[in-house]
Amino acid sequence: MADRAYLDHAATTPMLAEARAAWVAQSMRVGNPSSLHTAGRAARRVVEESREAIAADLRCRPSSVVFTAGGTEADNLAVKGLFWGRRDAIGARRVLASSIEHHAVLDPVQWLADHQQADVAWLSVDEQGRIDLAGLASELAEPSGVALCTVMWANNEIGTVQPVARIAEMCRAAGVPFHTDAVQVLGFLPMDLTAVGADAVTVSSHKIGGPFGVGALVLDPAAKVVPVLHGGGQEREVRSGTLDAAGIAGFAVAVAHAVAGQRERAAHVLALRERLIAGIRATVPDARLNGDPGTGAEERLPGNVHVSFPGCEGDLLLMLLDAAGIDCSTGSACTAGIPEPSHVLLAMGADPALARSSLRFSLGGTSTEADVDAVLAALPGAVERARRAGTLAHRAG
Ligand SMILES: Cc1ncc(COP(=O)(O)O)c(C=O)c1O
């Protein structure tokens, strides 16, 4: 794989050697963190030290860190758990959710609507993917029926960063619990969870160089959450299940690395992002950059480049680039093999055909100029071939 260019860090990023070492070292020790004997207590110590380190890095209290088996589980716990908690406490059934959430939030919200009588308000976004704060304010004007609000910190497809501290403040003033999915943010933007003041924040280990299958919901201990998983009562009875001490140890190392190197990493990927955008504009002049067009990191994730190539099918372009040694993504889900236009781009008002013509290149700490240049070398030919295939298919159809 060494000769390939990997530009899909938003999907997952290489595991750090230090995280792997911590993970492997703990995996070689026996002990259930809930056991009372010496081996169990040693595993428990690893979990609690990791919890404290993660809390210090994210600037929250250790008691807020609820370990889960990744971002998807943390999102499900936040959305369903907060909904059930507020429904049981005050009968609230309204859910405020942005229309551009990752499926790990979108689908639980829709499931609550389909199976639990939730009444969902999908919050609209503008053409750059930024949430309509006036619309949110009018939803919050009647807070008594609102169970929760969930708005992702930064979008995984188009990289747009939301004003989460402002949204948290609006929700707090209305007394409505607020959850934000920060999976794509950790390691790329500063994260001070005390300053942000959300009730629940999702983070995931494999997006920052830790092992797969571990993450956390940083949950205000005062928040009323009904568990999704019932069992042994671990994690303050909020998330039952034997704790993965090895995964958690690796995750803590990855969080420390993500936070300590955040500024440098952001500057590194930002420079590569601008090189890639400038190169795409020069070689495929009608390509369209989606999301916030700014050149800073505050409004758009510094490692995100999301582009539409009019006249191309994104899936075909992805395969052509794959054959040329480049790993990237369309960013959108594929239903039963049929490429669907991204719900994110549709919510931003994009035409479905243009939405289907899109690719996401996402950069990470290990990305290099050579990766960017490999894309720029392969892209014009791939776009031309994809356009020709599109024209032929159109004629044949
Ligand atoms: C914004 C966002 N939320 C949640 C997830 C799911 O996280 P995990 O892969 O840890 O389940 C992802 C992963 O793609 C993501 O990008």
Short mmCIF file of C-alpha atoms and ligand atoms in Angstrom, two decimals:
data_model
loop_
_atom_site.label_atom_id
_atom_site.label_comp_id
_atom_site.label_asym_id
_atom_site.label_seq_id
_atom_site.Cartn_x
_atom_site.Cartn_y
_atom_site.Cartn_z
CA MET A 1 0.00 0.00 0.00
CA ALA A 2 3.05 2.24 0.34
CA ASP A 3 2.72 3.55 -3.22
CA ARG A 4 -0.89 4.56 -2.76
CA ALA A 5 -2.11 8.01 -1.77
CA TYR A 6 -4.55 7.82 1.14
CA LEU A 7 -6.95 10.77 1.26
CA ASP A 8 -9.74 9.30 3.36
CA HIS A 9 -8.70 10.28 6.88
CA ALA A 10 -12.27 11.32 7.74
CA ALA A 11 -13.26 7.65 7.30
CA THR A 12 -10.38 6.40 9.41
CA THR A 13 -6.76 7.38 9.96
CA PRO A 14 -3.68 5.19 10.53
CA MET A 15 -3.23 3.92 14.06
CA LEU A 16 -0.48 5.69 15.98
CA ALA A 17 2.46 3.56 17.06
CA GLU A 18 2.09 4.85 20.65
CA ALA A 19 -1.63 4.03 20.74
CA ARG A 20 -0.97 0.57 19.33
CA ALA A 21 1.74 -0.04 21.95
CA ALA A 22 -0.61 0.91 24.81
CA TRP A 23 -3.41 -1.17 23.30
CA VAL A 24 -1.27 -4.26 22.78
CA ALA A 25 0.38 -3.98 26.18
CA GLN A 26 -2.97 -3.95 27.97
CA SER A 27 -4.41 -6.69 25.73
CA MET A 28 -1.69 -9.00 27.03
CA ARG A 29 -2.89 -8.63 30.62
CA VAL A 30 -5.83 -10.50 32.08
CA GLY A 31 -8.49 -8.79 34.17
CA ASN A 32 -12.06 -7.55 33.94
CA PRO A 33 -12.17 -3.95 35.21
CA SER A 34 -15.25 -4.88 37.27
CA SER A 35 -13.54 -7.79 39.08
CA LEU A 36 -12.50 -7.23 42.67
CA HIS A 37 -9.24 -9.20 42.64
CA THR A 38 -5.78 -7.81 41.90
CA ALA A 39 -5.94 -8.42 38.12
CA GLY A 40 -9.34 -6.76 37.92
CA ARG A 41 -8.21 -3.79 39.99
CA ALA A 42 -5.16 -3.34 37.74
CA ALA A 43 -7.44 -3.26 34.66
CA ARG A 44 -9.74 -0.83 36.48
CA ARG A 45 -6.75 1.42 37.21
CA VAL A 46 -5.91 1.53 33.49
CA VAL A 47 -9.51 2.49 32.68
CA GLU A 48 -9.70 5.19 35.35
CA GLU A 49 -6.30 6.68 34.52
CA SER A 50 -7.34 6.77 30.87
CA ARG A 51 -10.63 8.43 31.81
CA GLU A 52 -8.78 11.08 33.83
CA ALA A 53 -6.29 11.73 31.03
CA ILE A 54 -9.06 12.05 28.42
CA ALA A 55 -11.04 14.38 30.68
CA ALA A 56 -7.99 16.60 31.25
CA ASP A 57 -7.30 16.73 27.50
CA LEU A 58 -10.89 17.54 26.57
CA ARG A 59 -11.36 19.86 29.55
CA CYS A 60 -14.26 18.09 31.16
CA ARG A 61 -14.78 16.17 34.39
CA PRO A 62 -13.69 12.51 34.50
CA SER A 63 -17.18 11.60 35.72
CA SER A 64 -18.55 12.92 32.41
CA VAL A 65 -16.64 10.42 30.27
CA VAL A 66 -18.82 7.42 29.38
CA PHE A 67 -16.90 4.88 27.34
CA THR A 68 -18.72 3.27 24.41
CA ALA A 69 -17.88 1.00 21.49
CA GLY A 70 -17.38 3.99 19.17
CA GLY A 71 -19.03 7.07 17.76
CA THR A 72 -22.16 5.35 16.46
CA GLU A 73 -22.98 3.93 19.87
CA ALA A 74 -22.29 7.25 21.61
CA ASP A 75 -24.60 9.05 19.16
CA ASN A 76 -27.36 6.46 19.68
CA LEU A 77 -26.99 6.74 23.45
CA ALA A 78 -27.21 10.53 23.34
CA VAL A 79 -30.16 10.75 20.96
CA LYS A 80 -32.29 7.90 22.30
CA GLY A 81 -31.18 8.25 25.92
CA LEU A 82 -31.85 12.00 26.16
CA PHE A 83 -35.16 11.59 24.29
CA TRP A 84 -36.42 8.87 26.65
CA GLY A 85 -35.13 10.79 29.69
CA ARG A 86 -37.04 13.99 28.81
CA ARG A 87 -40.09 12.08 27.61
CA ASP A 88 -40.30 10.25 30.91
CA ALA A 89 -39.59 13.37 32.98
CA ILE A 90 -41.83 15.96 31.29
CA GLY A 91 -43.55 14.21 28.38
CA ALA A 92 -41.45 16.07 25.77
CA ARG A 93 -41.40 14.46 22.31
CA ARG A 94 -39.97 17.06 19.98
CA VAL A 95 -36.48 16.44 18.61
CA LEU A 96 -34.51 19.24 16.96
CA ALA A 97 -31.86 17.83 14.65
CA SER A 98 -29.87 19.36 11.83
CA SER A 99 -30.71 17.95 8.43
CA ILE A 100 -27.03 17.24 7.69
CA GLU A 101 -26.21 14.90 10.60
CA HIS A 102 -24.14 11.77 10.08
CA HIS A 103 -26.29 8.64 9.77
CA ALA A 104 -25.25 7.69 13.32
CA VAL A 105 -27.48 10.57 14.48
CA LEU A 106 -29.87 10.89 11.54
CA ASP A 107 -31.06 7.29 11.70
CA PRO A 108 -31.68 7.10 15.48
CA VAL A 109 -33.66 10.36 15.20
CA GLN A 110 -35.71 8.90 12.34
CA TRP A 111 -36.13 5.67 14.31
CA LEU A 112 -37.54 7.65 17.25
CA ALA A 113 -40.00 9.27 14.85
CA ASP A 114 -41.01 5.93 13.31
CA HIS A 115 -41.22 3.87 16.51
CA GLN A 116 -41.40 6.16 19.55
CA GLN A 117 -43.77 8.93 18.48
CA ALA A 118 -41.01 11.52 18.33
CA ASP A 119 -41.97 14.69 16.54
CA VAL A 120 -38.88 15.75 14.58
CA ALA A 121 -37.96 19.23 13.39
CA TRP A 122 -35.18 18.88 10.82
CA LEU A 123 -33.26 22.13 11.12
CA SER A 124 -32.38 23.61 7.76
CA VAL A 125 -28.94 24.73 6.62
CA ASP A 126 -27.81 27.31 4.07
CA GLU A 127 -25.97 26.52 0.83
CA GLN A 128 -22.68 26.26 2.74
CA GLY A 129 -24.15 23.84 5.25
CA ARG A 130 -24.45 26.23 8.16
CA ILE A 131 -27.43 25.81 10.44
CA ASP A 132 -30.25 28.38 10.45
CA LEU A 133 -29.95 29.88 13.94
CA ALA A 134 -33.14 31.90 13.56
CA GLY A 135 -35.03 28.68 12.79
CA LEU A 136 -33.48 27.06 15.86
CA ALA A 137 -34.40 30.08 18.00
CA SER A 138 -38.03 29.87 16.91
CA GLU A 139 -38.10 26.11 17.72
CA LEU A 140 -36.64 26.87 21.16
CA ALA A 141 -39.26 29.55 21.85
CA GLU A 142 -41.59 26.74 22.97
CA PRO A 143 -39.07 24.64 24.91
CA SER A 144 -41.41 22.65 27.15
CA GLY A 145 -42.19 20.06 24.46
CA VAL A 146 -38.59 19.75 23.25
CA ALA A 147 -36.76 16.61 24.35
CA LEU A 148 -33.36 17.45 22.87
CA CYS A 149 -31.44 19.28 20.22
CA THR A 150 -28.62 17.63 18.26
CA VAL A 151 -26.33 19.49 15.86
CA MET A 152 -22.97 18.13 14.75
CA TRP A 153 -19.89 20.23 15.52
CA ALA A 154 -18.45 19.77 12.02
CA ASN A 155 -19.83 17.89 9.06
CA ASN A 156 -18.02 14.75 7.90
CA GLU A 157 -18.80 15.30 4.20
CA ILE A 158 -18.39 19.00 3.51
CA GLY A 159 -16.43 20.02 6.61
CA THR A 160 -18.62 22.98 7.61
CA VAL A 161 -18.11 23.91 11.27
CA GLN A 162 -21.18 24.94 13.27
CA PRO A 163 -21.23 27.60 16.00
CA VAL A 164 -21.71 24.95 18.69
CA ALA A 165 -20.92 27.17 21.68
CA ARG A 166 -23.67 29.55 20.54
CA ILE A 167 -26.11 26.68 19.95
CA ALA A 168 -25.28 25.21 23.37
CA GLU A 169 -25.94 28.59 24.95
CA MET A 170 -29.31 28.91 23.18
CA CYS A 171 -30.32 25.41 24.32
CA ARG A 172 -29.11 26.04 27.86
CA ALA A 173 -31.15 29.26 28.07
CA ALA A 174 -34.21 27.27 26.95
CA GLY A 175 -33.45 24.38 29.33
CA VAL A 176 -33.19 21.91 26.43
CA PRO A 177 -30.46 19.22 26.48
CA PHE A 178 -27.95 19.67 23.64
CA HIS A 179 -25.87 16.96 22.00
CA THR A 180 -23.12 17.50 19.46
CA ASP A 181 -21.22 14.95 17.39
CA ALA A 182 -17.57 16.01 17.51
CA VAL A 183 -16.14 12.91 15.82
CA GLN A 184 -14.56 14.89 12.97
CA VAL A 185 -13.39 17.77 15.14
CA LEU A 186 -11.07 16.14 17.65
CA GLY A 187 -7.45 16.66 16.64
CA PHE A 188 -8.28 19.35 14.06
CA LEU A 189 -9.95 22.16 16.01
CA PRO A 190 -9.43 23.25 19.62
CA MET A 191 -11.83 21.37 21.90
CA ASP A 192 -12.60 22.82 25.31
CA LEU A 193 -15.75 21.03 26.38
CA THR A 194 -16.23 23.11 29.52
CA ALA A 195 -16.21 26.27 27.41
CA VAL A 196 -18.64 24.80 24.86
CA GLY A 197 -21.08 23.66 27.52
CA ALA A 198 -22.98 20.95 25.61
CA ASP A 199 -24.78 18.30 27.66
CA ALA A 200 -23.43 15.46 25.54
CA VAL A 201 -20.51 15.25 23.09
CA THR A 202 -19.54 12.26 20.92
CA VAL A 203 -15.92 11.33 20.15
CA SER A 204 -14.44 8.27 18.45
CA SER A 205 -11.03 6.64 18.75
CA HIS A 206 -10.31 5.35 15.24
CA LYS A 207 -10.73 8.81 13.71
CA ILE A 208 -7.73 10.08 15.70
CA GLY A 209 -5.28 7.20 15.48
CA GLY A 210 -6.63 4.98 18.24
CA PRO A 211 -8.07 1.47 17.91
CA PHE A 212 -11.42 0.73 16.28
CA GLY A 213 -14.52 0.01 18.36
CA VAL A 214 -13.99 2.47 21.19
CA GLY A 215 -15.21 6.00 21.78
CA ALA A 216 -16.97 8.07 24.38
CA LEU A 217 -20.01 10.12 25.11
CA VAL A 218 -18.94 13.04 27.28
CA LEU A 219 -22.14 13.38 29.25
CA ASP A 220 -23.04 15.92 31.90
CA PRO A 221 -23.64 13.78 35.04
CA ALA A 222 -26.78 15.87 35.68
CA ALA A 223 -28.30 14.90 32.30
CA LYS A 224 -31.13 12.37 32.52
CA VAL A 225 -30.33 9.58 30.11
CA VAL A 226 -32.18 6.28 29.80
CA PRO A 227 -29.66 3.59 28.81
CA VAL A 228 -29.77 1.88 25.45
CA LEU A 229 -27.88 -1.15 26.78
CA HIS A 230 -28.98 -2.87 29.98
CA GLY A 231 -26.82 -5.32 31.87
CA GLY A 232 -24.03 -5.10 34.40
CA GLY A 233 -24.55 -1.41 35.19
CA GLN A 234 -21.06 -0.25 34.20
CA GLU A 235 -20.39 3.42 33.46
CA ARG A 236 -22.74 4.85 36.10
CA GLU A 237 -25.52 2.51 34.88
CA VAL A 238 -25.59 4.54 31.65
CA ARG A 239 -23.74 2.03 29.47
CA SER A 240 -23.62 -1.59 30.54
CA GLY A 241 -20.99 -3.91 29.13
CA THR A 242 -17.53 -5.07 30.17
CA LEU A 243 -15.09 -2.25 29.60
CA ASP A 244 -12.45 -2.73 26.91
CA ALA A 245 -9.43 -1.72 28.99
CA ALA A 246 -6.98 -2.24 26.11
CA GLY A 247 -9.05 -0.22 23.65
CA ILE A 248 -9.55 2.52 26.22
CA ALA A 249 -5.80 2.67 26.95
CA GLY A 250 -5.08 3.08 23.22
CA PHE A 251 -7.87 5.65 22.89
CA ALA A 252 -6.42 7.75 25.76
CA VAL A 253 -3.01 7.84 24.08
CA ALA A 254 -4.65 8.87 20.78
CA VAL A 255 -6.64 11.67 22.48
CA ALA A 256 -3.47 13.00 24.13
CA HIS A 257 -1.72 13.00 20.76
CA ALA A 258 -4.73 14.57 18.98
CA VAL A 259 -4.93 17.42 21.47
CA ALA A 260 -1.21 18.06 21.92
CA GLY A 261 -0.57 18.21 18.16
CA GLN A 262 -3.81 19.92 17.14
CA ARG A 263 -2.40 23.32 16.12
CA GLU A 264 0.47 21.87 14.12
CA ARG A 265 -1.74 19.24 12.49
CA ALA A 266 -4.36 21.81 11.53
CA ALA A 267 -1.73 24.07 9.97
CA HIS A 268 -0.19 21.10 8.13
CA VAL A 269 -3.44 19.83 6.60
CA LEU A 270 -4.68 23.36 5.91
CA ALA A 271 -1.65 24.05 3.71
CA LEU A 272 -2.21 20.75 1.88
CA ARG A 273 -5.94 21.50 1.53
CA GLU A 274 -5.23 24.85 -0.11
CA ARG A 275 -2.67 23.21 -2.42
CA LEU A 276 -5.25 20.60 -3.43
CA ILE A 277 -8.04 23.13 -3.97
CA ALA A 278 -5.79 25.41 -6.05
CA GLY A 279 -4.61 22.43 -8.10
CA ILE A 280 -8.15 21.17 -8.74
CA ARG A 281 -9.24 24.64 -9.82
CA ALA A 282 -6.29 24.81 -12.23
CA THR A 283 -6.74 21.34 -13.74
CA VAL A 284 -10.55 20.97 -13.71
CA PRO A 285 -11.76 24.57 -14.00
CA ASP A 286 -15.51 23.79 -13.75
CA ALA A 287 -15.11 21.74 -10.54
CA ARG A 288 -17.19 23.17 -7.68
CA LEU A 289 -15.97 23.32 -4.11
CA ASN A 290 -18.79 22.51 -1.68
CA GLY A 291 -19.13 23.82 1.85
CA ASP A 292 -17.59 26.98 3.22
CA PRO A 293 -15.25 28.57 0.65
CA GLY A 294 -13.10 30.29 3.30
CA THR A 295 -9.39 29.54 3.55
CA GLY A 296 -9.27 29.34 7.35
CA ALA A 297 -9.89 26.44 9.73
CA GLU A 298 -12.63 28.07 11.83
CA GLU A 299 -15.44 27.69 9.31
CA ARG A 300 -14.34 24.53 7.53
CA LEU A 301 -12.42 21.51 8.83
CA PRO A 302 -8.82 22.15 7.83
CA GLY A 303 -8.37 18.73 6.21
CA ASN A 304 -11.61 18.64 4.20
CA VAL A 305 -11.93 19.12 0.45
CA HIS A 306 -15.34 18.30 -1.06
CA VAL A 307 -15.79 18.90 -4.75
CA SER A 308 -18.47 18.32 -7.39
CA PHE A 309 -17.33 17.46 -10.91
CA PRO A 310 -20.26 18.29 -13.23
CA GLY A 311 -21.07 15.53 -15.73
CA CYS A 312 -19.35 12.76 -13.69
CA GLU A 313 -20.76 10.03 -11.48
CA GLY A 314 -18.88 10.29 -8.19
CA ASP A 315 -18.79 6.50 -7.77
CA LEU A 316 -17.15 5.99 -11.16
CA LEU A 317 -14.67 8.77 -10.48
CA LEU A 318 -13.83 7.13 -7.16
CA MET A 319 -13.16 3.78 -8.91
CA LEU A 320 -11.02 5.44 -11.59
CA LEU A 321 -8.97 7.22 -8.95
CA ASP A 322 -8.76 3.99 -6.97
CA ALA A 323 -7.28 2.27 -10.04
CA ALA A 324 -4.77 5.13 -10.20
CA GLY A 325 -3.67 4.44 -6.60
CA ILE A 326 -5.76 7.04 -4.79
CA ASP A 327 -8.07 6.33 -1.85
CA CYS A 328 -10.84 8.88 -1.44
CA SER A 329 -14.58 8.86 -0.85
CA THR A 330 -17.87 10.07 -2.27
CA GLY A 331 -18.89 10.78 1.31
CA SER A 332 -22.45 9.65 0.66
CA ALA A 333 -24.17 6.38 1.46
CA CYS A 334 -24.96 3.73 -1.12
CA THR A 335 -28.34 2.03 -0.74
CA ALA A 336 -28.46 -1.55 -2.10
CA GLY A 337 -25.74 -0.74 -4.63
CA ILE A 338 -27.60 2.28 -6.02
CA PRO A 339 -25.68 5.52 -5.55
CA GLU A 340 -27.87 7.97 -3.66
CA PRO A 341 -27.21 11.69 -3.76
CA SER A 342 -25.90 12.84 -0.39
CA HIS A 343 -28.60 14.04 2.04
CA VAL A 344 -26.11 16.69 3.14
CA LEU A 345 -25.77 18.22 -0.32
CA LEU A 346 -29.50 17.95 -0.97
CA ALA A 347 -30.19 19.76 2.32
CA MET A 348 -27.82 22.50 1.10
CA GLY A 349 -29.99 22.88 -1.99
CA ALA A 350 -27.74 21.07 -4.48
CA ASP A 351 -29.15 19.57 -7.63
CA PRO A 352 -29.26 15.71 -7.25
CA ALA A 353 -27.10 15.11 -10.35
CA LEU A 354 -24.47 17.56 -9.11
CA ALA A 355 -24.65 15.97 -5.65
CA ARG A 356 -23.92 12.55 -7.19
CA SER A 357 -20.88 13.97 -8.99
CA SER A 358 -19.02 14.71 -5.77
CA LEU A 359 -15.87 13.42 -4.12
CA ARG A 360 -14.44 14.02 -0.67
CA PHE A 361 -10.69 14.18 -0.12
CA SER A 362 -9.82 14.24 3.57
CA LEU A 363 -6.33 14.90 4.87
CA GLY A 364 -4.73 13.86 8.13
CA GLY A 365 -1.55 14.13 10.13
CA THR A 366 0.32 11.67 7.89
CA SER A 367 -0.76 13.32 4.61
CA THR A 368 1.98 14.68 2.38
CA GLU A 369 2.42 16.97 -0.62
CA ALA A 370 3.09 13.82 -2.64
CA ASP A 371 -0.43 12.58 -1.78
CA VAL A 372 -1.93 15.82 -3.04
CA ASP A 373 0.21 15.81 -6.17
CA ALA A 374 -0.81 12.21 -6.92
CA VAL A 375 -4.46 13.29 -6.92
CA LEU A 376 -3.72 16.28 -9.12
CA ALA A 377 -1.85 14.09 -11.60
CA ALA A 378 -4.64 11.51 -11.88
CA LEU A 379 -7.71 13.72 -11.61
CA PRO A 380 -7.98 15.40 -15.06
CA GLY A 381 -7.78 12.05 -16.90
CA ALA A 382 -10.22 10.40 -14.51
CA VAL A 383 -12.70 13.28 -14.86
CA GLU A 384 -12.46 13.11 -18.63
CA ARG A 385 -13.10 9.34 -18.66
CA ALA A 386 -15.98 9.66 -16.19
CA ARG A 387 -17.54 12.40 -18.33
CA ARG A 388 -17.19 10.32 -21.47
CA ALA A 389 -18.84 7.35 -19.72
CA GLY A 390 -21.61 9.66 -18.54
CA THR A 391 -22.24 10.95 -22.06
CA LEU A 392 -22.28 7.41 -23.51
CA ALA A 393 -24.69 6.20 -20.81
CA HIS A 394 -26.90 9.19 -21.49
CA ARG A 395 -26.95 8.42 -25.24
CA ALA A 396 -27.57 4.71 -24.64
CA GLY A 397 -30.36 5.55 -22.16
C1 LIG B 1 -19.51 12.66 12.18
C2 LIG B 1 -19.45 11.21 12.49
N1 LIG B 1 -20.19 10.71 13.49
C3 LIG B 1 -20.16 9.42 13.82
C4 LIG B 1 -19.37 8.52 13.14
C5 LIG B 1 -19.37 7.08 13.55
O1 LIG B 1 -18.26 6.80 14.37
P1 LIG B 1 -17.74 5.28 14.55
O2 LIG B 1 -17.11 4.90 13.25
O3 LIG B 1 -16.76 5.35 15.68
O4 LIG B 1 -18.93 4.45 14.88
C6 LIG B 1 -18.59 8.98 12.08
C7 LIG B 1 -17.77 8.04 11.28
O5 LIG B 1 -17.73 8.13 10.06
C8 LIG B 1 -18.62 10.36 11.75
O6 LIG B 1 -17.88 10.87 10.76
#
